[in-house]
Amino acid sequence: MSPEQNDIVMMNPDILAEMSVLAPVAPGTLPASLQSPAHSDSESDGDEPTLRPQHVTQRRRIQNAVFSAWLSTRAEKVTKEDVKAAVQSADDEALSIRNLMSKHESQVIISDPREYQVELFERAKEHNIIAVLDTGSGKTLIAVLLLRHMLEQELEDRLLGKPRRIAFFLVDSVALVYQQFAVLECNLDQKIDRFSGDMNTDLWTKSAWRKHFKENMVIVCTAEILHKCLLHAFITIDQISLLIFDEAHHTKKNHSYARIVKDFYLAELDPSKRPKIFGMTASPVDAKVDVVQAAKELEILLHSQIATTADLSLLRMSVSRPKESVIVYSQLPIPYLTPLAVELDNKFGEMEALSRLIRFSREAASELGEWAADHLWSIALADEEEAKKVEREIERSYLSGKEARPVEVLDKDLERIRKAKEIVRITKFPPLSFNDNILSSKVKYLHSYLNSIFERPTEARCIVFVKQRYTARLLGEIFKRIGSPYMKLGLLIGTNRGEAGDLKFSVRQQVLTLMKFRKGDINCLFATSIAEEGLDIPDCNTVVRFDLYSTLIQYIQSRGRARHKNSRYVHMTESGNHHHLQAVRDVHAGEAVLKRFCEALPADRLLQGNDCDLEDALAKERSHRTYTELETKAKLTYRSALDVLAHFVCSLPHDHETILQATYIMSMENKQYVCEVLLPEIAPVHSVMGRPSSRKAVAKCSAAFEACLRLRKGNYLDAHLLPIYHKQLPAMRNAHLALNMKQNNNYDMRVKPIVWEENWGSVPKVLYMTILDVTNIENIGRPTQPLALLTRFRFPDFPSFPLHLRPGTSSDVNCKPLARSFILKASTLTRLNSFTLRIYKDLFNKTYESDEANMSYWLAPLLNNFTSDLADEITKVDPGLLVDWSIVDAVYDRDEIPWTMETPLQDLTDKYLIDRWDGGRRFFSVGVDPKLRPNDPVPEGCAAHKYMENILEYTVSLFAKSRARMKDLWKMDQPVILAHRILHRRNWLDDWDETEKSSRTLAYLCPEPLRFSALPTTVVAMAYVFPAIIFRLEAYLTVMEACSMIGLDIKPHLALEALTKDSNNTEEPRVEQVQFQRGMGKNYERLEFIGDCFLKMATSISLYAQNAIDDEFESHVKRMLMLCNKNLYGTAVKLKLYEYIRSQGFSRRTWYPEGIKLLEGKGHKKTGKETFHHRLNDKTIADVCEAIIGAALLSYHDSGNMDMAVKAVTVFVANSDHNMEKWADYYKSYSMPAYQTSPFSASQKDLAEKVELMHEYHFRYPRLLRSAFTHPSFPFSWEKIPCYQRLEFLGDSLLDMACVNFLFYRYTDRDPQWLTEHKMAMVSNKFLGALCVRLGFHRHLKLNSPSHMHLVQEYVIEIKEAETGSNGARDYWTTTKNPPKCLPDIVESYIGAIFVDSEFNYREVERFFEQHIRWFFEDMSIYDTYANSHPTTHLSNLLTQSFGCTNYRVMSDELPTVIEGSPVRVVAVVMIHDQIIADGIATSSRYAKTKASHNALEMLSGLAPFEYRIQYRCNCSDGKVEDGVAAAMVDKLAGSAV
């Protein structure tokens, strides 16, 4: 403080004393913690949470970009290596063919096309054709011309943003692939590639195919390859622009050519999505059959027309036309209303929402009959969902009205609708009968006609065309009740939004309906005009115009749906209706004119729809079912099922002795063949029966098809109908565990607990008090007055939490809810409400509407002489007596303290000052400086402001024009006040940063422009920390609501820790945190670590207990399905757990109360309740589930009760294999297997007695102990006791839990990575092998393998020698080689055995740990080297500790692979200062990172720190000067050497 400032008068002596003590940094800076940085000019609730500097995120973006670019290049290289390896694996003959064909790739065909070639090319541009030309006549040139044309069109389409499409040149043999490729490559400018079966393409994945499809515009391949790609949905038919069939005469029966067309081309309903077809052949016939018939069949199968330069008359097709007939029905009555409709019309007819229904009901009574007219009301109003449409329409009409109407009008209309619903509900509707007069003659004639078509089972298809959507639905309802049992009904209507009683029909429903119609699941469609055009409707036998057409085009298009031979087209006309007869005459006359016009055109052939020949061609396959994946469109057919099943069987995990093949067993039943397929024992499905067939081949296909369906249903085939298994079990585990850590999605986020909202809507008469007690409150730097939080309910007991009121210190907030409530008078609540709202306005620049019914809580000042320690002693006293009502009343009575020139100067001391025009400028006054005047310059050291000309200008925050108007009005003789600007700090949950510490707060102000708040500074000082307090309390309330939602009773601080994610990469503890949210407290990391371990143990126990017949493999798979991240994520999403995750730190935007209207302040223009979102990756949500399990476990750790953790596991795994609610349920679910309870032999009893000497536990079931020591090589038949694998599976998880518990509670400050690294030492095979020998368990091992015996003997000698020579060192076991795996296995199986024998008593596991394991790990520091020997850990320590470098990352991602039989491969890199220095490839991210780290260590080994910094341009540490000197020395030495 300057010397002049020592003369300040009338200053509060206490505050003056504090100023020198509490100044954080230097003179002129804030004396107390309530200051505001100079750049903050307004309070903003829209500010984002306080984050770490943005450069961290930017750096990671750069690193991601570098890695992505590198990965693309690396992936391409790896893929090429894969292809090369696959090609090299081909046989010599294939290689010689490929090499031979490549010699001719330079050939160029004739570039000058002949006239007939141009003619056919022009025809091919317009239609699908089969070019029949002699060999050598240049059919391929026509294909080249067509390809050029299609590729040019494709390039133009891509410029317009249309989807990419690719052309395929299909051949029938491998040799032709290379021959045609050689020709096309020399004659096309665009990129082209070739593929054939000899390249092992059946092992390629979708990603590999997608890469080839993306890079090329033309593919030459065998038809079988494209057929398989289509079957597995690696490509879809709509992604193909052109299909060229070489040697097209092969298109017959089940040839791949025919299958592509039958299975995919014709299955695509949208013609615009079908590719163009061009076939080439020297002859359309390759067998002794009728030439004309064969040509027609070829045309049908290729959906093309034969074209040639020879005589075309031989191949002219006749156009199949339906037979037309007219049904004349009796004259209909004039439209009228039924009695029900009359009643509704009389009471509600003027309501617009019902007028349309009334109009149609009038028409329906005539056209369809009274039953239909009344049934319309039943489906429109009696059904709740349909009735809601009417109510929504009324609401929309009310809200969209041009003139404002009272809300009572809306209420009245809604009430009338409810009355109409009630009338319909109580109406008795007669049952529908054909003989009654409640149906019109029109409907009866239709009924008779359709029943004649569907009187027996039939393959016939029928479409009934109507004009209105209501008619279609009502006809459907009628024929559902009285139609033929062989009539399978469906509706096909437009996608317009449905009115009441109408159906809302989506495009997806249209497509599904047409699919069912094609398959025969629907054989009679009631359709509107939507079925006349646009949609591709399968050919029909019968088309009925229930409602006649209005135009000629409607007639022609609807008639075109009847394209089979002997098909019928029926006009329904009314007797005596001349309009109907004239309509029929008009369309016939109009068509005759159209026909004559078409005959005058050139004789180019016109493509027709499918006729009955196509039905004949496909008739044999009617009984052959197909299966299509809705998501991927992968398709399974009878023929492809054999290959799919064979591929699956070969992929099963197996040993070298297992023979993998499917066995087909044929039998006869009722003179038909029935096939059973038997799969290997290791397959999840062992036997499947096919459907009966008259042919063996079809029966065999049927069995394979049924087996594939069963495998798909069990998710053993994926969505592309490929096996989920790879060559080894771990790959399958990875497939199930895979969950995208990088994928970030937006999820809803709760920012407020629901408990506030649940209490809105009424003015409370009783309130509960919670005292907000802050320890060491003097750290705030000012005198304070305690505050209390008043709520409508008794506040829960929440743990204390720290606030950082002064840099480097913390003060705990203790919330003390009082048990007794106090009764309020209305006036009392009004005063409290005024006090609370005044705090929001004066401190935080927020003016809220006074709405006591919707206030979440209130604040009240407590008496100054009250201390929270007394709260427990005055529980019998009314809490209202603790409130300082004098302050409440003073604030209620006046908004501010007026200032005039007559105001005594001492009244300007210790006041809370508010800038009237800048919501961010608030001050505590210190006193008056008599030496300064308003027009004096602003003294040095003051907090910055945009106006610094003089003290008066410094005080005023008006804009320029307003300042000019006010300039002459200010009193220039007013005093000058020394004050301190209040820090714009709200997040007291976080420690101070350097900017806050060094912020200047000194200010000199004039009183006239300022507002003097009625709030005492003692209250203000305490109220300023309230936002941080309520933010944490609401976080507690929110997470406790989450626990309540899932039925778990968890301690609040653990629940909050489990649901806290404080950065984008919380799961990476040792790397720099991105978007770190400060002040959130502990995150979920450690809880997730212990929760994951308990989850593994819990699921292992439940599987062991409930699945006695499962082997270890099945148990692993079932456990994996329960504890995998994908399963946990799915459960969490169903529970909407993501809403409760706390991913954002304190925010000025969200701490304010909801429920009351903001009138002034930032955000006051927002309307409605604001929705908040946060971005989370899928794995985070799964991790939080495990953290909650950990929190449930820790909440009852002191009592040893694990029931709540068991219940949490059941909630999150959501699997019938774990349905326990408490620990005791595990043993209750266990049924002892027969081997355990069978009488034991003398040797088994002797074993139990000997083992009991090593560990003091008496086995009740010695045979269970024998199982724990029985190796898998020991024959089961000898003692009828299973091997130890299931017990080892159980014991492994139990031991894990015991070790993790030890580390977790002993090392409370260690992160999960450290805990994991050191746990690995405790559960390593190396340690457990040593422990096995130490306990003598190896002597009791039952095995039947001499080689294993020899290995055990060698290891026992080595480990005993190591222990003898260790001089008592506890880590002696680290110096030996790895033991045979059977030794650590029997330790784990023994732990499992004592657990089971003791009736699932976990304390026996802990006792074993305490007696035999803990001694080795009392001092974990001796295993730091063992833990750090992991390459990734070693690399991290080397970089951070030895080199002082923090700018590094180890990153990984999956590599695309084209060899699916090999494991999935992941590449990892080590990046230092945005430079990739090493990489590694493995089957998982973990092992890839290990390899990359190992390679990086080799590169960095031996470097001195200064050499490292020079080589990698590292500036993370302070070694730049020394590095420069060292570098100069290196250069000098290098120069001398030269």
XYZ file of N, CA and C in Angstrom, residues 1101 1202 1223 1226-1227 1257 1260 1294 1391-1408:
78
model
N -18.380 -67.300 -9.148
C -19.042 -68.110 -8.114
C -20.420 -68.563 -8.596
N -21.076 -58.335 2.109
C -20.952 -58.116 0.669
C -22.293 -58.251 -0.050
N -25.163 -62.592 -0.503
C -24.069 -63.561 -0.574
C -24.556 -64.979 -0.289
N -25.543 -67.596 -3.059
C -24.604 -68.386 -3.858
C -24.648 -69.859 -3.428
N -24.537 -70.064 -2.139
C -24.514 -71.454 -1.667
C -25.889 -72.102 -1.812
N -7.064 -76.644 7.510
C -8.474 -76.675 7.121
C -8.855 -78.132 6.940
N -14.533 -81.596 4.571
C -15.664 -82.471 4.789
C -15.826 -83.439 3.616
N -11.208 -65.873 -6.873
C -11.151 -65.665 -5.420
C -9.800 -65.120 -4.989
N -7.657 -73.225 -3.521
C -8.429 -72.115 -2.951
C -9.905 -72.275 -3.303
N -10.171 -72.663 -4.546
C -11.553 -72.911 -4.931
C -12.174 -74.038 -4.131
N -11.380 -75.061 -3.845
C -11.903 -76.220 -3.120
C -12.258 -75.884 -1.672
N -11.409 -75.134 -0.987
C -11.736 -74.795 0.407
C -12.952 -73.858 0.451
N -13.092 -73.034 -0.563
C -14.251 -72.138 -0.622
C -15.538 -72.954 -0.771
N -15.542 -73.926 -1.660
C -16.734 -74.732 -1.887
C -17.005 -75.624 -0.676
N -15.964 -76.244 -0.154
C -16.141 -77.161 0.972
C -16.646 -76.436 2.206
N -16.292 -75.158 2.360
C -16.704 -74.379 3.540
C -18.052 -73.704 3.337
N -18.787 -74.166 2.341
C -20.110 -73.617 2.022
C -20.016 -72.152 1.607
N -19.029 -71.900 0.744
C -18.837 -70.588 0.118
C -18.502 -69.520 1.160
N -17.631 -69.879 2.070
C -17.193 -68.948 3.111
C -15.946 -68.215 2.621
N -16.098 -66.955 2.267
C -14.977 -66.193 1.712
C -13.889 -65.947 2.758
N -14.240 -65.972 4.029
C -13.234 -65.754 5.070
C -12.155 -66.844 5.050
N -12.511 -68.032 4.580
C -11.498 -69.084 4.459
C -10.471 -68.719 3.386
N -10.922 -68.051 2.328
C -9.990 -67.581 1.297
C -9.063 -66.527 1.888
N -9.642 -65.591 2.638
C -8.826 -64.542 3.254
C -7.842 -65.136 4.250
N -8.281 -66.164 4.976
C -7.381 -66.797 5.952
C -6.211 -67.462 5.240
N -6.478 -68.102 4.107
C -5.382 -68.689 3.334
C -4.417 -67.609 2.881
